[in-house]
Coordinates of C-alpha atoms in Angstrom, one line a residue:
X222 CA -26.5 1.8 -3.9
X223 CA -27.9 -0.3 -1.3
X224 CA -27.4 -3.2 -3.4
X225 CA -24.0 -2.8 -4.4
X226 CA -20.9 -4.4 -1.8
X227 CA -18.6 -2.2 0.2
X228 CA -15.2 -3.7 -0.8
X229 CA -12.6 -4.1 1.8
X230 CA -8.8 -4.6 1.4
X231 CA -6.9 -5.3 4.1
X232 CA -2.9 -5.6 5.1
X233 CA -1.3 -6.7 8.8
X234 CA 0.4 -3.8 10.4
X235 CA 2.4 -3.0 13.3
X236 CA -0.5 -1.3 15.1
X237 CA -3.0 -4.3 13.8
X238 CA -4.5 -4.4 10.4
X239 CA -4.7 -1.3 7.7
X240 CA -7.4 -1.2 5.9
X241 CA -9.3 0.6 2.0
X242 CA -12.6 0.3 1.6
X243 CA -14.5 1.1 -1.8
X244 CA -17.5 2.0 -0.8
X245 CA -21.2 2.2 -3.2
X246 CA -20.8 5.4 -5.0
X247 CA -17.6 5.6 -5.5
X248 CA -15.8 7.5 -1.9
X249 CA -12.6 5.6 -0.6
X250 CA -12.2 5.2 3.1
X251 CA -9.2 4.0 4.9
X252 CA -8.1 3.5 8.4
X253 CA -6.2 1.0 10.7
X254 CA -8.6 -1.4 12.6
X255 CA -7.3 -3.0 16.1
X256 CA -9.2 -6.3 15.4
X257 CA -9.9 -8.0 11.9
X258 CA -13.2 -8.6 13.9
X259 CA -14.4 -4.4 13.8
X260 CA -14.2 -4.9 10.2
X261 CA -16.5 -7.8 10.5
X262 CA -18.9 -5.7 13.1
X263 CA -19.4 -3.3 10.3
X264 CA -19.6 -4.8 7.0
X265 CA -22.7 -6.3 5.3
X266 CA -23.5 -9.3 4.9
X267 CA -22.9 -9.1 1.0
X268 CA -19.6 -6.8 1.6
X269 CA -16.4 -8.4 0.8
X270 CA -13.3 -8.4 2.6
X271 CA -10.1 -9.5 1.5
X272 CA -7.0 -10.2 3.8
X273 CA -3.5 -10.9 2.8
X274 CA -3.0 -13.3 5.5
X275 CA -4.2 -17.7 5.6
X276 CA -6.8 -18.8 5.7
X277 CA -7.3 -22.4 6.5
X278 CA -4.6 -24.5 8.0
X279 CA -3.7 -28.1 7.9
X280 CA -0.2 -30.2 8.2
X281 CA 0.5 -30.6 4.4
X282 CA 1.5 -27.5 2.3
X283 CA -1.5 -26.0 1.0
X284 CA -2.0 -26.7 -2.8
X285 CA -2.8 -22.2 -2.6
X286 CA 0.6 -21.6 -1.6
X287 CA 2.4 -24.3 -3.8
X288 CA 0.6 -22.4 -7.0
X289 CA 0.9 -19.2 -6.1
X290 CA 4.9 -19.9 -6.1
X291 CA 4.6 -21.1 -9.5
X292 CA 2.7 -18.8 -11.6
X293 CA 5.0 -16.1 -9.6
X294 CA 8.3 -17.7 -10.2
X295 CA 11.8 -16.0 -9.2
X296 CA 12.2 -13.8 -7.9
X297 CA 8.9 -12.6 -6.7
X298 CA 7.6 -17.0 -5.1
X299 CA 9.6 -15.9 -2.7
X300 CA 6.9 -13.8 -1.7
X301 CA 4.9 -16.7 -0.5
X302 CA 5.2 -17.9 3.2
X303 CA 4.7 -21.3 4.0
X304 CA 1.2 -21.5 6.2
X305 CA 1.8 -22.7 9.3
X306 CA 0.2 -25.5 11.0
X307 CA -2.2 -25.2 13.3
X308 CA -1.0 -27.1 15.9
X309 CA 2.1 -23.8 16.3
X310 CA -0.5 -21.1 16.4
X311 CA -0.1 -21.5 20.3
X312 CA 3.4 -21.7 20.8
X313 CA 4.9 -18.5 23.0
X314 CA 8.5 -18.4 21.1
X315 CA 10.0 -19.0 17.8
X316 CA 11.8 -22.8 19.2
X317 CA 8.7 -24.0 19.9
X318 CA 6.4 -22.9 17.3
X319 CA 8.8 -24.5 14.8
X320 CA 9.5 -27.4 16.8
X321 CA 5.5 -27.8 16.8
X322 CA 5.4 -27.2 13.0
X323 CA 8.4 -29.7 12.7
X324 CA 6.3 -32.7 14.4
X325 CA 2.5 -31.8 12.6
X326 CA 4.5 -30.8 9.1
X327 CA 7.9 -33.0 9.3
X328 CA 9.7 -29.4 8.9
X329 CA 10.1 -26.4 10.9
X330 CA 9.0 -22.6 10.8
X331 CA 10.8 -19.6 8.5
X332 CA 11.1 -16.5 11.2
X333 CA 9.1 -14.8 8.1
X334 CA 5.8 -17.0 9.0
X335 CA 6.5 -17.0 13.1
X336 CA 6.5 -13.3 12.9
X337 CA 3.2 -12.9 11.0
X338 CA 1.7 -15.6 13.1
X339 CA 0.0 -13.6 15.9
X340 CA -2.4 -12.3 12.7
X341 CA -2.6 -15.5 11.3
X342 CA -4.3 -16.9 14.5
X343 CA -6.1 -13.9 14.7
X344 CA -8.1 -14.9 11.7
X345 CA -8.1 -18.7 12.1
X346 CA -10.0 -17.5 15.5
X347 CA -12.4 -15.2 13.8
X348 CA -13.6 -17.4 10.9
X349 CA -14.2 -20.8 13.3
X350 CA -15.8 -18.5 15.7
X351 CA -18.3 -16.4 13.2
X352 CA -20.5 -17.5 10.3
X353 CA -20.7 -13.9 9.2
X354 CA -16.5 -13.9 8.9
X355 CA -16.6 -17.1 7.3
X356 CA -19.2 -15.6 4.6
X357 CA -17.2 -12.0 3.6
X358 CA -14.0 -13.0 4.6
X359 CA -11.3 -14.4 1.5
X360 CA -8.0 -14.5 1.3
X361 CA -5.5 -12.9 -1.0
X362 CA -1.9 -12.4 -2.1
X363 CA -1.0 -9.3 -3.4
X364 CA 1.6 -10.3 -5.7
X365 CA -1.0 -12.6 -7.0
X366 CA -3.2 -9.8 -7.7
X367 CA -0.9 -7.9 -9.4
X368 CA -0.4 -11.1 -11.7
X369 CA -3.8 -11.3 -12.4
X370 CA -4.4 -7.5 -12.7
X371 CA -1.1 -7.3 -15.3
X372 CA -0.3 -10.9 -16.8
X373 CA 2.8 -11.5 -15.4
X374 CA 4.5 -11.3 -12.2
X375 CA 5.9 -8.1 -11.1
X376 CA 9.8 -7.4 -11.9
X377 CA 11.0 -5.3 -8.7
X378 CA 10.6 -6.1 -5.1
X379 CA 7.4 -3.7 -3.5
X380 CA 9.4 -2.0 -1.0
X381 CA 11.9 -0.5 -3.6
X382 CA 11.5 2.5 -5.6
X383 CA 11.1 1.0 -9.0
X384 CA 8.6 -1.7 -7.7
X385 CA 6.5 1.2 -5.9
X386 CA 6.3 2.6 -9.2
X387 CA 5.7 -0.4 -11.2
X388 CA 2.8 -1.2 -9.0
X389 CA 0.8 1.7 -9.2
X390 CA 1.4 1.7 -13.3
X391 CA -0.6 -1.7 -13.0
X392 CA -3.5 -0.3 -10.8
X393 CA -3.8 3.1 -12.5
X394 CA -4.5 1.2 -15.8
X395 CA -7.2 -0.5 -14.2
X396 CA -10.9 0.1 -14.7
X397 CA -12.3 3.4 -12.9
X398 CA -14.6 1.5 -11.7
X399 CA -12.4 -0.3 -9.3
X400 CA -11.3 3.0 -8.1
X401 CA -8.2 3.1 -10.4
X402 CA -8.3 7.1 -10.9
X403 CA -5.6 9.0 -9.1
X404 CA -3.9 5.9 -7.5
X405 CA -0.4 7.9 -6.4
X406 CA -2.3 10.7 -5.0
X407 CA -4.5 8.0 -3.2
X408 CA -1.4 6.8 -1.7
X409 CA 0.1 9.4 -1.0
X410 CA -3.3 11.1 1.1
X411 CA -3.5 7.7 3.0
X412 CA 0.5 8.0 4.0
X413 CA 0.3 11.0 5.6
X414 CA -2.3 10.1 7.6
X415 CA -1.4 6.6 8.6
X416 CA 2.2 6.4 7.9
X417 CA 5.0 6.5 9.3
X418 CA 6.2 3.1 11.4
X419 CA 3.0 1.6 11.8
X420 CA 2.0 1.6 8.3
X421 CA 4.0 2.1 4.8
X422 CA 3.8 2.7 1.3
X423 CA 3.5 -0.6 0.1
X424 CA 1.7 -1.3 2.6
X425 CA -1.1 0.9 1.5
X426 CA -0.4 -0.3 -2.5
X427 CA -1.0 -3.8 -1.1
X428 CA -4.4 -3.0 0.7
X429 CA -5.5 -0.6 -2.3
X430 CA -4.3 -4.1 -4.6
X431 CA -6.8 -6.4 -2.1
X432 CA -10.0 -3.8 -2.0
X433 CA -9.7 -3.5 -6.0
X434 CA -9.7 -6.9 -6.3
X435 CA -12.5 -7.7 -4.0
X436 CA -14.4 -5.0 -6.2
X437 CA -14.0 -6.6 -9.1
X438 CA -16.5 -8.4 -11.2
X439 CA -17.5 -11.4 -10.2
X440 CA -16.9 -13.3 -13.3
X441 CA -13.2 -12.4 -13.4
X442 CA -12.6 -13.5 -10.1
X443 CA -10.5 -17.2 -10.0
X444 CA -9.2 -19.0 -7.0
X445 CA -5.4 -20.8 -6.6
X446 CA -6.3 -23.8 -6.8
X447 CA -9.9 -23.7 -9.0
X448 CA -11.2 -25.9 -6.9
X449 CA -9.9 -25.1 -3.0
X450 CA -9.5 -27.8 -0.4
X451 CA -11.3 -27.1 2.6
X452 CA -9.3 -27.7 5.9
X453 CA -10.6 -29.9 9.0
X454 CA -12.9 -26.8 10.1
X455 CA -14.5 -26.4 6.4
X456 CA -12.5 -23.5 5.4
X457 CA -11.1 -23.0 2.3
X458 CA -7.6 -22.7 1.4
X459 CA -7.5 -20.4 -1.9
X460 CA -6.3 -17.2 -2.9
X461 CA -8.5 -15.1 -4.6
X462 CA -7.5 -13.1 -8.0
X463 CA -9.0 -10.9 -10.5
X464 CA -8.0 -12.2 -13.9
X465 CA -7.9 -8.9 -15.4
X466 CA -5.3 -9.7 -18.4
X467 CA -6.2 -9.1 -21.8
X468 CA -4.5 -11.5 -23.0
X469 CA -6.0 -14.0 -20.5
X470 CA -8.7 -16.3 -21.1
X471 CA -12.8 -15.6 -20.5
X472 CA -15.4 -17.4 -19.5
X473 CA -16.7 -19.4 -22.3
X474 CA -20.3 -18.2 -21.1
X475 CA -18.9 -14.8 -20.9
X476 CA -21.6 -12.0 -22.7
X477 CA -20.5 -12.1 -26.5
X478 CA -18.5 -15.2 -26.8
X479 CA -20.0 -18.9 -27.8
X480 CA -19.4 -21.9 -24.9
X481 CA -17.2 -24.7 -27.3
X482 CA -18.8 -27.6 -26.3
X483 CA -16.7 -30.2 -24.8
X484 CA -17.2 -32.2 -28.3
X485 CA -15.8 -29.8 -30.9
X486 CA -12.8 -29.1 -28.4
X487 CA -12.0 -33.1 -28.1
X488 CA -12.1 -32.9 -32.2
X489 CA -10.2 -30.2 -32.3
X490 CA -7.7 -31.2 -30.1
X491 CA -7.3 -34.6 -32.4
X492 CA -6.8 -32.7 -35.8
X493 CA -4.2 -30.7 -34.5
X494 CA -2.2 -33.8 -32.6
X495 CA -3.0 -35.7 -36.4
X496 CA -1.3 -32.3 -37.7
X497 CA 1.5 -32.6 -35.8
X498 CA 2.4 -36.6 -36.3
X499 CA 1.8 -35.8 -39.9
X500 CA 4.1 -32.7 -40.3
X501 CA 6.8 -33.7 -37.7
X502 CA 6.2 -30.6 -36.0
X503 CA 5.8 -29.4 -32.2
X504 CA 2.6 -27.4 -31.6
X505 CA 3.3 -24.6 -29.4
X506 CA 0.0 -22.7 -29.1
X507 CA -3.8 -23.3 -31.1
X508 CA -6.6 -20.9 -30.3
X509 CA -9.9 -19.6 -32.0
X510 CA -9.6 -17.2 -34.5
X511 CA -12.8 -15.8 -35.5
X512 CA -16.4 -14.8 -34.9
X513 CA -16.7 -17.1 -31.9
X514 CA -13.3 -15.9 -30.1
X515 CA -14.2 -12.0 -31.9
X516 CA -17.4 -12.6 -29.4
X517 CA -20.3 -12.3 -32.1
X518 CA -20.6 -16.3 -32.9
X519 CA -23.9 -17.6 -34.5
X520 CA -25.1 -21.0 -33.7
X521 CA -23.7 -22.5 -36.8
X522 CA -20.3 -20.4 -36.8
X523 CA -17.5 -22.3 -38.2
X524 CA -14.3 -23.0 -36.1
X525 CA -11.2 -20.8 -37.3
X526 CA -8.5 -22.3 -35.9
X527 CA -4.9 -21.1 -35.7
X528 CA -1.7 -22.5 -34.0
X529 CA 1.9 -22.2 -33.8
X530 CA 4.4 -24.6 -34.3
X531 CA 7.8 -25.6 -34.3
X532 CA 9.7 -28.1 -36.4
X533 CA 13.1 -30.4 -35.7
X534 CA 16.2 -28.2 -35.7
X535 CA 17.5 -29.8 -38.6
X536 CA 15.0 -28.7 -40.5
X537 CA 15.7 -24.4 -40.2
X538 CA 19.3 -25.7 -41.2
X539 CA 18.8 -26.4 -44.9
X540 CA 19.9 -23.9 -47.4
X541 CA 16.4 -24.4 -49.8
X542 CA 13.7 -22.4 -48.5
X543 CA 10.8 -24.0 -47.2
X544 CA 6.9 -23.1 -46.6
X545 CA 6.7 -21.9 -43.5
X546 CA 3.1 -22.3 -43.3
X547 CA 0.8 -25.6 -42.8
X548 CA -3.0 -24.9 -44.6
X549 CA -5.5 -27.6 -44.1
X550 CA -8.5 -28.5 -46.3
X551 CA -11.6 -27.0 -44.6
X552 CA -13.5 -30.0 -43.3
X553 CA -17.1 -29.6 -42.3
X554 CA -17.0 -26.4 -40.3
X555 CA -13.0 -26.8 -39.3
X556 CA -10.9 -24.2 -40.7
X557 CA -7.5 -24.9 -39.4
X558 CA -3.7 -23.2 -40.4
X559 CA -1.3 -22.3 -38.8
X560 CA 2.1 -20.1 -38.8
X561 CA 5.8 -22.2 -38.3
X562 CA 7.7 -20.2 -35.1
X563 CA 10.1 -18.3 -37.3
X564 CA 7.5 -16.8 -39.4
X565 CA 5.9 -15.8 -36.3
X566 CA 8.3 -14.2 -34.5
X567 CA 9.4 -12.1 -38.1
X568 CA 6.2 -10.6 -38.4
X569 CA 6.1 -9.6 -34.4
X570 CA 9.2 -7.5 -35.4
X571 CA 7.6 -6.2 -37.7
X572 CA 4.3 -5.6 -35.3
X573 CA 2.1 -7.2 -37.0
X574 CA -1.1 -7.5 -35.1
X575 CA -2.3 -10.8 -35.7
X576 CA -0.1 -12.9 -33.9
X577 CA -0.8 -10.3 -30.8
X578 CA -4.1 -11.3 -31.5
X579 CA -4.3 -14.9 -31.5
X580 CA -1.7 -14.5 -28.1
X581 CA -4.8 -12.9 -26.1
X582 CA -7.3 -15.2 -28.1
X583 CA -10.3 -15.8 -25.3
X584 CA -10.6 -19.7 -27.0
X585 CA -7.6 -21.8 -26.6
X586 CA -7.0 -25.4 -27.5
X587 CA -3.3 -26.2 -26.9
X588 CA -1.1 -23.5 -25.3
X589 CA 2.6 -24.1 -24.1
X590 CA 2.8 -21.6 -21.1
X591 CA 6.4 -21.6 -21.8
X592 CA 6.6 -20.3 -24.8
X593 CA 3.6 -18.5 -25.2
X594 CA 4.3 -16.2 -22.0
X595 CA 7.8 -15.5 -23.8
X596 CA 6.0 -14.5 -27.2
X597 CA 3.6 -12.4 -25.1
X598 CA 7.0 -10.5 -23.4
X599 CA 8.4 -9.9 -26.1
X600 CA 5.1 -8.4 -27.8
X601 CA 4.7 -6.3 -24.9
X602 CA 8.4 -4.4 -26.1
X603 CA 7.3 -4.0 -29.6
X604 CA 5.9 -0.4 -31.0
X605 CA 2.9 -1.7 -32.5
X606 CA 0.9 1.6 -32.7
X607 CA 1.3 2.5 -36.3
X608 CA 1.2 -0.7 -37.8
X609 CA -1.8 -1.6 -35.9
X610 CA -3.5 1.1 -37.0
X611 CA -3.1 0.7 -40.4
X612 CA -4.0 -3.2 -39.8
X613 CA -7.3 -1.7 -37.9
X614 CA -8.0 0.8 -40.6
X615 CA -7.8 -1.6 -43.5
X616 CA -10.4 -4.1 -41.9
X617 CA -12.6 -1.7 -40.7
X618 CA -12.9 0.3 -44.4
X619 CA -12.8 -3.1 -46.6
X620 CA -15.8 -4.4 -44.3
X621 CA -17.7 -0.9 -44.6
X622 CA -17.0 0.4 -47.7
X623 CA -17.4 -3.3 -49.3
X624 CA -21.0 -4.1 -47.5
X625 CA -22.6 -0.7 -45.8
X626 CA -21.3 2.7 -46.7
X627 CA -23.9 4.3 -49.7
X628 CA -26.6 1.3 -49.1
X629 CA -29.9 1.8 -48.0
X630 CA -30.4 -1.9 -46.5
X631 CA -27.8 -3.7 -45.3
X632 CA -27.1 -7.0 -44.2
X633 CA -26.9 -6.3 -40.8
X634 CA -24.4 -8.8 -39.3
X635 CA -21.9 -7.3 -41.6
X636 CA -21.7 -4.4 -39.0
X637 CA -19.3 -6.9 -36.9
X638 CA -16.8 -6.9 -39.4
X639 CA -16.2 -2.9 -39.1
X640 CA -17.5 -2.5 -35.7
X641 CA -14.4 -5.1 -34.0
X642 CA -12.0 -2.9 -35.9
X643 CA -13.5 0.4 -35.3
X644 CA -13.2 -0.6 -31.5
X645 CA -9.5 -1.3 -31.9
X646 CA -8.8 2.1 -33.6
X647 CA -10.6 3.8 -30.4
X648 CA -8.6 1.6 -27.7
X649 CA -5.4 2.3 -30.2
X650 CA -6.4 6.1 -29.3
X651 CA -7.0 5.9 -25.7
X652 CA -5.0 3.5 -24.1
X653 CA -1.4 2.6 -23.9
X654 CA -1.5 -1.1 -24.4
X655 CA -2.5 -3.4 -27.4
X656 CA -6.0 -4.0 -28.3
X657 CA -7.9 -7.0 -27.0
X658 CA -9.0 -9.6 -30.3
X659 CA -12.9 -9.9 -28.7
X660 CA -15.8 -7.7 -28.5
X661 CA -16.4 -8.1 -24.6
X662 CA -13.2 -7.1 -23.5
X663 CA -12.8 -4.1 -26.4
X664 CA -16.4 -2.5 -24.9
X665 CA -15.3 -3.1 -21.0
X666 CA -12.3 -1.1 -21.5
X667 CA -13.5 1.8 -23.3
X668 CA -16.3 3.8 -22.1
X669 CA -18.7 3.8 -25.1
X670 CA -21.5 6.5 -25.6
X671 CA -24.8 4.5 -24.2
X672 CA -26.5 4.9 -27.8
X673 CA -23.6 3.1 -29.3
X674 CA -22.8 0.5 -26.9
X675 CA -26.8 -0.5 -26.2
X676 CA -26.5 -0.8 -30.2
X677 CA -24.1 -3.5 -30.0
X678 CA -25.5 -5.2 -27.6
X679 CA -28.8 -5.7 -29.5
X680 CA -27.1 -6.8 -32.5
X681 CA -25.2 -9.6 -30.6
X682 CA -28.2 -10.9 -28.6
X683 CA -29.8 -11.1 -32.1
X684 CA -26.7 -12.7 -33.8
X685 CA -26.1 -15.2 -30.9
X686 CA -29.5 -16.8 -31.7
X687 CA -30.1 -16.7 -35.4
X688 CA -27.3 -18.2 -38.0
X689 CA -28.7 -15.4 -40.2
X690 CA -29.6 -11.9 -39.4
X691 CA -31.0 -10.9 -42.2
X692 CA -31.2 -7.5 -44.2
X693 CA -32.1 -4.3 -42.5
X694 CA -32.0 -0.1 -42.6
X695 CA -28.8 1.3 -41.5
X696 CA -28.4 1.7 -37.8
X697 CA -27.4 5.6 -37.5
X698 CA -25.0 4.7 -34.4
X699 CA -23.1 2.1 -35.5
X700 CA -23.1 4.3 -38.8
X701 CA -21.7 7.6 -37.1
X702 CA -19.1 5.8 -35.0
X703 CA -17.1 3.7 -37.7
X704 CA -17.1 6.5 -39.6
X705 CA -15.4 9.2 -37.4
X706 CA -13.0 5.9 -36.4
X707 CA -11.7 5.5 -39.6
X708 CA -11.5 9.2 -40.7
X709 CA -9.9 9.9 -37.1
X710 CA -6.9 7.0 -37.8
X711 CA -6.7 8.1 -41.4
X712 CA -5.9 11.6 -40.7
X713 CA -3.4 10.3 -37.7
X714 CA 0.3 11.0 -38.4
X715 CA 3.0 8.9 -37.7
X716 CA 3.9 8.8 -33.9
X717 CA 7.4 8.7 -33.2
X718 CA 8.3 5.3 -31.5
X719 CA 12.1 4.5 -29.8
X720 CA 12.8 0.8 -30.9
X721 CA 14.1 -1.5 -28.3
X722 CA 17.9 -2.0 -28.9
X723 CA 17.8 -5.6 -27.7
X724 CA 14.4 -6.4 -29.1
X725 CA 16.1 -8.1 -32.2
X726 CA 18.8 -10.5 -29.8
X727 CA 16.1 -11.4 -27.7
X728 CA 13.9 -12.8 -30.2
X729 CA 16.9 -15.1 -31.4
X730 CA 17.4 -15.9 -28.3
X731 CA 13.6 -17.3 -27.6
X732 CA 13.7 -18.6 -30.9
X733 CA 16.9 -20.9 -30.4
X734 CA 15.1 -21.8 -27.1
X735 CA 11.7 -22.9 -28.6
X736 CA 13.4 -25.1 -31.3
X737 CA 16.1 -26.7 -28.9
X738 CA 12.8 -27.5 -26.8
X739 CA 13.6 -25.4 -23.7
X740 CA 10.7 -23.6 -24.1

């Protein structure tokens, strides 16, 4: 345990700064610290503590806070004070603080940042003054981590009702690891004994939001901007995030899923703008679509591209139907296709999976953030369940039936093909939300049997490092657990799903959008 961090989150209050801590082992603490600084006095070196308040100061607007707007857009960028600068951290009254800011800055202070100033220059005091802060200390935004822990930017503001709710949905779907069980009742506990007018609900959700975050992996933690200015006492000005999405990107170097070297990227990246000039058509999104974005690549893999595109308006005008499909010759090891917008957006009415997939595709060449953020809203509305277990279910039975069930020896990389699958059909079981296209992010949100799981990852260290694994016996794991998969979502019924009334207008709506070019 010793070698695990206690994780902090922490939120200004009226009677000085609430904290959570998730501790090694798994107990939750919480309580309200006087000074930032006791926090410090009793954390680790290796413990992390995250504080919603900034952290480095200079005259210009910090590149942190001029992001953090962006990716939140209305209404929620206007959760984002302007960071003062340091030359008003001294001033005893709003007039002069801004009148400070106004000479350093060229503009004066919102009353939102004068009145969290006292803990600003808290802070800015404790990190010039202490190696050790300077260390465990980061800074966060909590409506950033909610971004990153969902995808998008919350809909309702935290101190109403329907955002209270809406934010603890997000955490409770979180890993248990991060201490995602029981989140209300969490809540709840820590308000009645803190709450009241020091310290409130959301509040508490935003520390909670902070301590989760600093306990999150470290390879899904990102900083606004990825590489952070450092202000004139070396420290940095980011905001720390745990890209927890599914449908985000991972690190190409990420367990499971083949780095694209910078080479096969820039030629990638010139077949499709060739594609485009030659077919008069706007790209909207191209991403891997394979064994190297599935997460089981071998050092020869081809490159299964897929993209999206959109063509003149003119063209969707004609009475004649046209192909709404562009399929390329397949060059070397470039596979490339791809799906015209209409065509996409028929079959996500129809919830197909594939175009869900390729949305949360961990490889991507060309993305419009635009549009693709829109596709991935409306996907998030459709009732995909029962198609996508009938998608799932064919795959994983054509791969095992066709190449392992009844054989004695098998080649074994043909396990992939019906192990991917089988995955989905459990994560279609368990959780609420669509499946993730890629091995990694299928195991690290399902909590596989160790047998199983340490089965896998054998198979994919092996894989990553041979073009060819070869023939072997059956492996009795992988055997038993596609097999009660695909019995399980064969014998599943029906469930009953309530379309979205508006589902249909919406769609033509982004559609008109994405061919007028306002998307």
């Amino acid at each position: 345990m010793e070698s695990h961090p206690a994780c902090y989150g922490v939120d200004g209050c009226r009677g000085g700064w609430f904290w959570v801590a998730l501790l090694p082992g798994g107990e939750i603490q919480s309580g309200i610290a006087a000074r930032l600084g006791e926090l410090v006095d009793r954390a680790r070196d290796m413990d992390r503590i995250f504080v919603d308040t900034p952290i480095g100061l200079q005259a210009e607007p910090r590149e942190c806070d001029l992001l953090a707007r962006k990716i939140l857009g209305r209404p929620r960028a206007s959760s984002v004070f302007p960071a003062p600068a340091r030359d008003a951290l001294r001033s005893s009254n709003y007039e002069e603080a801004s009148q400070r800011n106004r000479a350093a800055a060229g503009k004066g202070l919102t009353k939102q940042t004068y009145a969290i100033m006292p803990k600003i220059r808290e802070v800015d005091d404790l990190l010039r003054a202490s190696e050790k802060a300077r260390k465990i200390v980061r800074e966060v935004h909590p409506e950033v981590c909610f971004r990153g822990f969902a995808g998008h930017a919350m809909k309702f503001t935290k101190a109403s009702p329907q955002g209270f709710e809406e934010r603890v949905r997000v955490l409770e779907e979180l890993p248990p690891d991060l201490g995602a069980m029981d989140v209300r009742r969490k809540v709840e506990d820590m308000f009645a004994r803190h709450g009241g007018s020091d310290v409130a609900r959301d509040d508490i959700v935003d520390a909670m939001t902070a301590a989760m975050t600093a306990a999150a992996h470290p390879s899904v933690l990102h900083t606004l901007p990825e590489q952070p200015e450092r202000d004139s006492f070396g420290l940095p000005m980011e905001m720390v995030f745990a890209d927890m999405s599914l449908r985000s990107p991972i690190p190409a170097n990420a367990p499971g899923n083949a780095a694209i070297s910078p080479a096969a990227r820039n030629r990638i990246k010139e077949r499709l703008v060739g594609i485009g000039r030659q077919h008069s058509v706007r790209i909207l999104l191209a991403v891997e679509s394979g064994s190297r974005a599935w997460g089981f690549p071998s050092p020869d893999s081809d490159f299964d591209v897929r993209f999206l595109y959109v063509r003149p308006r003119d063209w969707y005008l004609s009475i004649n139907s046209r192909r709404d499909v562009i399929e390329c010759p397949i060059t070397d090891i470039l596979d490339i296709n791809g799906w015209d917008i209409r065509k996409a957006l028929g079959l996500l009415l129809k919830a197909n999976p594939v175009l869900s997939e390729w949305l949360c595709s961990p490889v991507r060449y060309m993305v419009n953030e635009a549009c693709t953020q829109r596709l991935m809203a409306l996907a998030d509305r459709v009732a995909f369940e029962r198609p996508a277990r009938y998608h799932y279910l064919h795959l994983g039975r054509s791969a095992y039936d066709a190449k392992i069930r009844g054989r004695e020896t098998v080649a074994l990389k043909k396990y992939f093909y019906a192990i991917r699958p089988a995955l989905a059909l459990r994560w279609l079981r368990e959780r609420p939300d669509p499946p993730p296209m890629d091995l990694p992010r299928l195991r690290a949100g399902l909590q596989l049997e160790t047998g199983l799981d340490e089965a896998i990852e054998r198979l994919l260290i092996a894989k990553a490092g041979s073009s060819e694994l070869g023939t072997g016996r059956r492996i009795g794991d992988l055997d038993r657990f596609v097999e009660e998969e695909l019995a399980i979502a064969d014998a599943a019924g029906a469930p009953d799903v309530d379309r979205d009334p508006d589902l249909l207008d919406d769609a033509n709506r982004a559609f008109r959008e994405i061919v007028d070019g306002e998307l």
